[in-house]
Amino acid sequence: MTEKIETLHDQAAVAARVAALAGEIDRAIPGDFTIVGILKGSFIFVADLVRALDALGRRPRVDFIRLSSYGAAKESAGEVRLAGAAPAGIAARKVLLVDDIVDTGRTLVYARDLLQAQGAQDVWTCALADKPSRREVAFTADFVGFEVPDIFIVGYGIDFDENYRHLPYIGKVD
Ligand code: IMP
Ligand code: MG
């Protein structure tokens, strides 16, 4: 762990953006819904997002799925796999799928198709960060926290080779 990490969005900026995103989600998704977070990268984001939604009077159910696409490198392996159980109990439910970053788009496209195949009534997608310049498959998230250029970010759940997930802010790896 010798990388130099530069703060990109500090803790207060992330909290403000998550609160604003909860407002966008509250206005867009009516009634009961289930949040499905993609592990591991979304764990902090989902934890804060559900509490921001609670502050708006919303009571989402919460589930997680484990997918993998990245190895130890900074480049995508180009293949997404379900690395655990498929989500249960989402048939006929409205679902908000949440990931840390949209990069090539493969992960969220795969996860959205999986939820639709499980019978979800409607699927919205949310990413803390989006790198639109890196897209390899057509995909636009419904809710995005921060748009970032083609840089490598860490923190607030997001890792580089399993390190830095604990950082309370979003940083850029030099
Ligand atoms: P996609 O399937 O190519 O869209 O990749 C999405 C996944 O790639 C994310 O869930 C992250 O795990 C990983 N990823 C993409 N960009 C970054 C980054 O800048 N830092 C850390 N992980 C990243
Ligand atoms: Mg990930």
PDB file of C-alpha atoms and ligand atoms in Angstrom:
ATOM      1  CA  MET A   1       0.000   0.000   0.000  1.00  0.00           C
ATOM      2  CA  THR A   2       2.383   2.644  -1.212  1.00  0.00           C
ATOM      3  CA  GLU A   3      -0.023   4.539  -3.444  1.00  0.00           C
ATOM      4  CA  LYS A   4      -0.519   8.232  -2.957  1.00  0.00           C
ATOM      5  CA  ILE A   5      -4.206   9.069  -2.430  1.00  0.00           C
ATOM      6  CA  GLU A   6      -5.462  12.547  -3.213  1.00  0.00           C
ATOM      7  CA  THR A   7      -8.869  13.652  -1.883  1.00  0.00           C
ATOM      8  CA  LEU A   8     -11.372  14.062  -4.698  1.00  0.00           C
ATOM      9  CA  HIS A   9     -14.651  14.421  -2.738  1.00  0.00           C
ATOM     10  CA  ASP A  10     -14.278  14.871   1.006  1.00  0.00           C
ATOM     11  CA  GLN A  11     -16.524  13.364   3.660  1.00  0.00           C
ATOM     12  CA  ALA A  12     -18.872  16.368   3.827  1.00  0.00           C
ATOM     13  CA  ALA A  13     -19.229  16.529   0.038  1.00  0.00           C
ATOM     14  CA  VAL A  14     -20.047  12.819  -0.126  1.00  0.00           C
ATOM     15  CA  ALA A  15     -22.634  13.129   2.667  1.00  0.00           C
ATOM     16  CA  ALA A  16     -24.286  16.093   0.930  1.00  0.00           C
ATOM     17  CA  ARG A  17     -24.409  14.254  -2.388  1.00  0.00           C
ATOM     18  CA  VAL A  18     -25.847  11.087  -0.804  1.00  0.00           C
ATOM     19  CA  ALA A  19     -28.576  13.148   0.897  1.00  0.00           C
ATOM     20  CA  ALA A  20     -29.418  14.810  -2.433  1.00  0.00           C
ATOM     21  CA  LEU A  21     -29.485  11.433  -4.200  1.00  0.00           C
ATOM     22  CA  ALA A  22     -31.922  10.124  -1.580  1.00  0.00           C
ATOM     23  CA  GLY A  23     -34.178  13.026  -2.491  1.00  0.00           C
ATOM     24  CA  GLU A  24     -33.968  12.188  -6.204  1.00  0.00           C
ATOM     25  CA  ILE A  25     -34.752   8.538  -5.458  1.00  0.00           C
ATOM     26  CA  ASP A  26     -37.630   9.485  -3.148  1.00  0.00           C
ATOM     27  CA  ARG A  27     -39.200  11.572  -5.902  1.00  0.00           C
ATOM     28  CA  ALA A  28     -38.707   8.921  -8.607  1.00  0.00           C
ATOM     29  CA  ILE A  29     -39.658   5.638  -6.935  1.00  0.00           C
ATOM     30  CA  PRO A  30     -43.190   5.403  -5.563  1.00  0.00           C
ATOM     31  CA  GLY A  31     -44.247   3.045  -2.771  1.00  0.00           C
ATOM     32  CA  ASP A  32     -42.425   0.014  -1.441  1.00  0.00           C
ATOM     33  CA  PHE A  33     -39.106  -0.945  -2.953  1.00  0.00           C
ATOM     34  CA  THR A  34     -36.045  -3.092  -2.306  1.00  0.00           C
ATOM     35  CA  ILE A  35     -32.477  -1.855  -2.533  1.00  0.00           C
ATOM     36  CA  VAL A  36     -30.087  -4.470  -3.924  1.00  0.00           C
ATOM     37  CA  GLY A  37     -26.458  -3.488  -3.362  1.00  0.00           C
ATOM     38  CA  ILE A  38     -23.606  -5.060  -5.281  1.00  0.00           C
ATOM     39  CA  LEU A  39     -20.845  -6.310  -2.969  1.00  0.00           C
ATOM     40  CA  LYS A  40     -18.402  -5.419  -1.912  1.00  0.00           C
ATOM     41  CA  GLY A  41     -18.037  -1.928  -3.306  1.00  0.00           C
ATOM     42  CA  SER A  42     -21.489  -0.607  -2.387  1.00  0.00           C
ATOM     43  CA  PHE A  43     -21.478  -1.498   1.314  1.00  0.00           C
ATOM     44  CA  ILE A  44     -20.826   1.974   2.740  1.00  0.00           C
ATOM     45  CA  PHE A  45     -22.874   3.760   0.087  1.00  0.00           C
ATOM     46  CA  VAL A  46     -25.929   1.562   0.736  1.00  0.00           C
ATOM     47  CA  ALA A  47     -25.527   1.980   4.510  1.00  0.00           C
ATOM     48  CA  ASP A  48     -25.601   5.767   4.213  1.00  0.00           C
ATOM     49  CA  LEU A  49     -28.230   5.850   1.455  1.00  0.00           C
ATOM     50  CA  VAL A  50     -30.811   3.840   3.419  1.00  0.00           C
ATOM     51  CA  ARG A  51     -30.408   6.180   6.397  1.00  0.00           C
ATOM     52  CA  ALA A  52     -30.788   9.219   4.135  1.00  0.00           C
ATOM     53  CA  LEU A  53     -33.957   7.626   2.724  1.00  0.00           C
ATOM     54  CA  ASP A  54     -35.199   6.928   6.251  1.00  0.00           C
ATOM     55  CA  ALA A  55     -34.829  10.631   7.010  1.00  0.00           C
ATOM     56  CA  LEU A  56     -37.296  11.207   4.147  1.00  0.00           C
ATOM     57  CA  GLY A  57     -39.744   8.696   5.608  1.00  0.00           C
ATOM     58  CA  ARG A  58     -38.884   5.855   3.219  1.00  0.00           C
ATOM     59  CA  ARG A  59     -38.533   2.252   4.391  1.00  0.00           C
ATOM     60  CA  PRO A  60     -36.733   0.248   1.705  1.00  0.00           C
ATOM     61  CA  ARG A  61     -35.891  -3.429   2.161  1.00  0.00           C
ATOM     62  CA  VAL A  62     -32.184  -4.144   1.745  1.00  0.00           C
ATOM     63  CA  ASP A  63     -30.437  -7.057   0.076  1.00  0.00           C
ATOM     64  CA  PHE A  64     -27.023  -7.615  -1.486  1.00  0.00           C
ATOM     65  CA  ILE A  65     -25.593  -9.670  -4.304  1.00  0.00           C
ATOM     66  CA  ARG A  66     -21.962 -10.577  -4.733  1.00  0.00           C
ATOM     67  CA  LEU A  67     -20.564 -10.136  -8.228  1.00  0.00           C
ATOM     68  CA  SER A  68     -17.026 -10.086  -9.448  1.00  0.00           C
ATOM     69  CA  SER A  69     -15.467  -8.532 -12.508  1.00  0.00           C
ATOM     70  CA  TYR A  70     -12.218  -7.001 -11.305  1.00  0.00           C
ATOM     71  CA  GLY A  71      -9.127  -8.874 -10.198  1.00  0.00           C
ATOM     72  CA  ALA A  72      -6.037  -7.315  -8.678  1.00  0.00           C
ATOM     73  CA  ALA A  73      -5.512  -5.024 -11.649  1.00  0.00           C
ATOM     74  CA  LYS A  74      -7.041  -1.654 -12.399  1.00  0.00           C
ATOM     75  CA  GLU A  75      -8.491  -2.966 -15.657  1.00  0.00           C
ATOM     76  CA  SER A  76     -11.757  -4.873 -15.914  1.00  0.00           C
ATOM     77  CA  ALA A  77     -11.526  -8.620 -16.487  1.00  0.00           C
ATOM     78  CA  GLY A  78     -14.344  -8.038 -18.968  1.00  0.00           C
ATOM     79  CA  GLU A  79     -16.459 -10.808 -17.517  1.00  0.00           C
ATOM     80  CA  VAL A  80     -19.041 -10.580 -14.747  1.00  0.00           C
ATOM     81  CA  ARG A  81     -20.016 -13.533 -12.587  1.00  0.00           C
ATOM     82  CA  LEU A  82     -22.513 -14.096  -9.802  1.00  0.00           C
ATOM     83  CA  ALA A  83     -20.260 -15.075  -6.910  1.00  0.00           C
ATOM     84  CA  GLY A  84     -22.947 -16.067  -4.407  1.00  0.00           C
ATOM     85  CA  ALA A  85     -26.673 -16.543  -4.079  1.00  0.00           C
ATOM     86  CA  ALA A  86     -29.114 -14.865  -6.456  1.00  0.00           C
ATOM     87  CA  PRO A  87     -31.376 -12.332  -4.739  1.00  0.00           C
ATOM     88  CA  ALA A  88     -34.496 -13.885  -3.250  1.00  0.00           C
ATOM     89  CA  GLY A  89     -37.906 -12.337  -2.758  1.00  0.00           C
ATOM     90  CA  ILE A  90     -37.763  -9.658  -5.414  1.00  0.00           C
ATOM     91  CA  ALA A  91     -40.425 -11.103  -7.735  1.00  0.00           C
ATOM     92  CA  ALA A  92     -43.006  -8.394  -8.467  1.00  0.00           C
ATOM     93  CA  ARG A  93     -41.013  -5.900  -6.350  1.00  0.00           C
ATOM     94  CA  LYS A  94     -39.647  -2.517  -7.367  1.00  0.00           C
ATOM     95  CA  VAL A  95     -35.876  -2.692  -7.075  1.00  0.00           C
ATOM     96  CA  LEU A  96     -33.161  -0.072  -6.819  1.00  0.00           C
ATOM     97  CA  LEU A  97     -29.881  -1.645  -7.858  1.00  0.00           C
ATOM     98  CA  VAL A  98     -26.866   0.095  -6.303  1.00  0.00           C
ATOM     99  CA  ASP A  99     -23.182  -0.172  -7.231  1.00  0.00           C
ATOM    100  CA  ASP A 100     -20.068   1.799  -6.445  1.00  0.00           C
ATOM    101  CA  ILE A 101     -18.924   2.716  -9.968  1.00  0.00           C
ATOM    102  CA  VAL A 102     -20.125   2.332 -13.533  1.00  0.00           C
ATOM    103  CA  ASP A 103     -17.079   1.806 -15.696  1.00  0.00           C
ATOM    104  CA  THR A 104     -17.535  -0.359 -18.811  1.00  0.00           C
ATOM    105  CA  GLY A 105     -21.174  -0.835 -17.794  1.00  0.00           C
ATOM    106  CA  ARG A 106     -20.957  -4.641 -17.818  1.00  0.00           C
ATOM    107  CA  THR A 107     -21.584  -5.143 -14.099  1.00  0.00           C
ATOM    108  CA  LEU A 108     -24.785  -3.112 -13.890  1.00  0.00           C
ATOM    109  CA  VAL A 109     -26.133  -4.485 -17.167  1.00  0.00           C
ATOM    110  CA  TYR A 110     -25.521  -8.035 -15.919  1.00  0.00           C
ATOM    111  CA  ALA A 111     -27.096  -7.308 -12.522  1.00  0.00           C
ATOM    112  CA  ARG A 112     -30.116  -5.542 -14.026  1.00  0.00           C
ATOM    113  CA  ASP A 113     -30.740  -8.489 -16.375  1.00  0.00           C
ATOM    114  CA  LEU A 114     -30.414 -10.876 -13.422  1.00  0.00           C
ATOM    115  CA  LEU A 115     -33.018  -8.976 -11.381  1.00  0.00           C
ATOM    116  CA  GLN A 116     -35.363  -8.803 -14.339  1.00  0.00           C
ATOM    117  CA  ALA A 117     -34.955 -12.563 -14.831  1.00  0.00           C
ATOM    118  CA  GLN A 118     -35.881 -12.998 -11.136  1.00  0.00           C
ATOM    119  CA  GLY A 119     -39.162 -11.257 -11.878  1.00  0.00           C
ATOM    120  CA  ALA A 120     -38.566  -7.759 -10.518  1.00  0.00           C
ATOM    121  CA  GLN A 121     -41.447  -5.477 -11.443  1.00  0.00           C
ATOM    122  CA  ASP A 122     -39.208  -2.479 -12.163  1.00  0.00           C
ATOM    123  CA  VAL A 123     -35.468  -1.928 -11.827  1.00  0.00           C
ATOM    124  CA  TRP A 124     -33.821   1.467 -11.274  1.00  0.00           C
ATOM    125  CA  THR A 125     -30.037   1.762 -11.162  1.00  0.00           C
ATOM    126  CA  CYS A 126     -27.844   3.940  -8.969  1.00  0.00           C
ATOM    127  CA  ALA A 127     -24.068   4.372  -8.868  1.00  0.00           C
ATOM    128  CA  LEU A 128     -21.994   6.457  -6.513  1.00  0.00           C
ATOM    129  CA  ALA A 129     -19.587   7.272  -9.339  1.00  0.00           C
ATOM    130  CA  ASP A 130     -19.820   7.124 -13.113  1.00  0.00           C
ATOM    131  CA  LYS A 131     -17.014   7.138 -15.684  1.00  0.00           C
ATOM    132  CA  PRO A 132     -18.998   7.647 -18.907  1.00  0.00           C
ATOM    133  CA  SER A 133     -15.843   7.879 -21.037  1.00  0.00           C
ATOM    134  CA  ARG A 134     -15.045   4.234 -20.225  1.00  0.00           C
ATOM    135  CA  ARG A 135     -18.335   2.692 -21.367  1.00  0.00           C
ATOM    136  CA  GLU A 136     -18.101  -0.467 -23.510  1.00  0.00           C
ATOM    137  CA  VAL A 137     -21.771  -1.446 -23.431  1.00  0.00           C
ATOM    138  CA  ALA A 138     -24.704   0.962 -23.711  1.00  0.00           C
ATOM    139  CA  PHE A 139     -25.842   1.835 -20.198  1.00  0.00           C
ATOM    140  CA  THR A 140     -27.077   4.917 -18.365  1.00  0.00           C
ATOM    141  CA  ALA A 141     -27.685   4.818 -14.617  1.00  0.00           C
ATOM    142  CA  ASP A 142     -30.878   6.453 -13.349  1.00  0.00           C
ATOM    143  CA  PHE A 143     -29.086   8.047 -10.384  1.00  0.00           C
ATOM    144  CA  VAL A 144     -25.408   9.039 -10.235  1.00  0.00           C
ATOM    145  CA  GLY A 145     -23.525  10.519  -7.298  1.00  0.00           C
ATOM    146  CA  PHE A 146     -20.430  11.858  -9.007  1.00  0.00           C
ATOM    147  CA  GLU A 147     -19.312  11.829 -12.603  1.00  0.00           C
ATOM    148  CA  VAL A 148     -15.562  11.246 -12.801  1.00  0.00           C
ATOM    149  CA  PRO A 149     -13.072  11.299 -15.665  1.00  0.00           C
ATOM    150  CA  ASP A 150     -10.909   8.294 -16.561  1.00  0.00           C
ATOM    151  CA  ILE A 151      -9.029   8.144 -13.258  1.00  0.00           C
ATOM    152  CA  PHE A 152      -8.852   5.415 -10.603  1.00  0.00           C
ATOM    153  CA  ILE A 153     -10.744   6.188  -7.415  1.00  0.00           C
ATOM    154  CA  VAL A 154     -10.847   4.551  -3.983  1.00  0.00           C
ATOM    155  CA  GLY A 155     -12.521   4.976  -0.609  1.00  0.00           C
ATOM    156  CA  TYR A 156     -16.090   5.005   0.728  1.00  0.00           C
ATOM    157  CA  GLY A 157     -16.275   1.271  -0.043  1.00  0.00           C
ATOM    158  CA  ILE A 158     -14.264   1.360  -3.260  1.00  0.00           C
ATOM    159  CA  ASP A 159     -11.011  -0.590  -3.381  1.00  0.00           C
ATOM    160  CA  PHE A 160      -7.719  -0.869  -5.148  1.00  0.00           C
ATOM    161  CA  ASP A 161      -6.633  -4.483  -4.775  1.00  0.00           C
ATOM    162  CA  GLU A 162      -8.872  -4.788  -1.656  1.00  0.00           C
ATOM    163  CA  ASN A 163      -7.261  -1.798   0.068  1.00  0.00           C
ATOM    164  CA  TYR A 164      -8.704   1.642   0.906  1.00  0.00           C
ATOM    165  CA  ARG A 165     -12.382   0.633   1.234  1.00  0.00           C
ATOM    166  CA  HIS A 166     -12.334   2.091   4.774  1.00  0.00           C
ATOM    167  CA  LEU A 167     -11.563   5.677   3.722  1.00  0.00           C
ATOM    168  CA  PRO A 168     -14.445   8.012   4.681  1.00  0.00           C
ATOM    169  CA  TYR A 169     -13.921  10.082   1.505  1.00  0.00           C
ATOM    170  CA  ILE A 170     -13.447   9.468  -2.220  1.00  0.00           C
ATOM    171  CA  GLY A 171      -9.829   9.697  -3.282  1.00  0.00           C
ATOM    172  CA  LYS A 172      -7.878   9.473  -6.493  1.00  0.00           C
ATOM    173  CA  VAL A 173      -4.985   7.026  -6.815  1.00  0.00           C
ATOM    174  CA  ASP A 174      -1.914   8.596  -8.323  1.00  0.00           C
TER     175      ASP A 174
HETATM  176  P1  IMP B   1     -17.838  -2.288 -15.007  1.00  0.00           P
HETATM  177  O1  IMP B   1     -18.481  -3.629 -14.984  1.00  0.00           O
HETATM  178  O2  IMP B   1     -16.708  -2.222 -15.982  1.00  0.00           O
HETATM  179  O3  IMP B   1     -18.815  -1.148 -15.171  1.00  0.00           O
HETATM  180  O4  IMP B   1     -17.084  -2.126 -13.652  1.00  0.00           O
HETATM  181  C1  IMP B   1     -17.665  -1.830 -12.494  1.00  0.00           C
HETATM  182  C2  IMP B   1     -16.753  -2.258 -11.393  1.00  0.00           C
HETATM  183  O5  IMP B   1     -15.377  -1.993 -11.713  1.00  0.00           O
HETATM  184  C3  IMP B   1     -17.017  -1.446 -10.167  1.00  0.00           C
HETATM  185  O6  IMP B   1     -18.022  -2.046  -9.386  1.00  0.00           O
HETATM  186  C4  IMP B   1     -15.682  -1.466  -9.480  1.00  0.00           C
HETATM  187  O7  IMP B   1     -15.553  -2.610  -8.667  1.00  0.00           O
HETATM  188  C5  IMP B   1     -14.668  -1.562 -10.574  1.00  0.00           C
HETATM  189  N1  IMP B   1     -14.060  -0.245 -10.850  1.00  0.00           N
HETATM  190  C6  IMP B   1     -14.215   0.514 -11.956  1.00  0.00           C
HETATM  191  N2  IMP B   1     -13.544   1.672 -11.852  1.00  0.00           N
HETATM  192  C7  IMP B   1     -12.947   1.644 -10.630  1.00  0.00           C
HETATM  193  C8  IMP B   1     -12.138   2.594  -9.925  1.00  0.00           C
HETATM  194  O8  IMP B   1     -11.817   3.713 -10.368  1.00  0.00           O
HETATM  195  N3  IMP B   1     -11.736   2.201  -8.684  1.00  0.00           N
HETATM  196  C9  IMP B   1     -12.062   1.002  -8.137  1.00  0.00           C
HETATM  197  N4  IMP B   1     -12.838   0.113  -8.755  1.00  0.00           N
HETATM  198  C10 IMP B   1     -13.274   0.415 -10.008  1.00  0.00           C
HETATM  199 MG    MG B   2     -17.286  -3.522  -7.647  1.00  0.00          MG
END
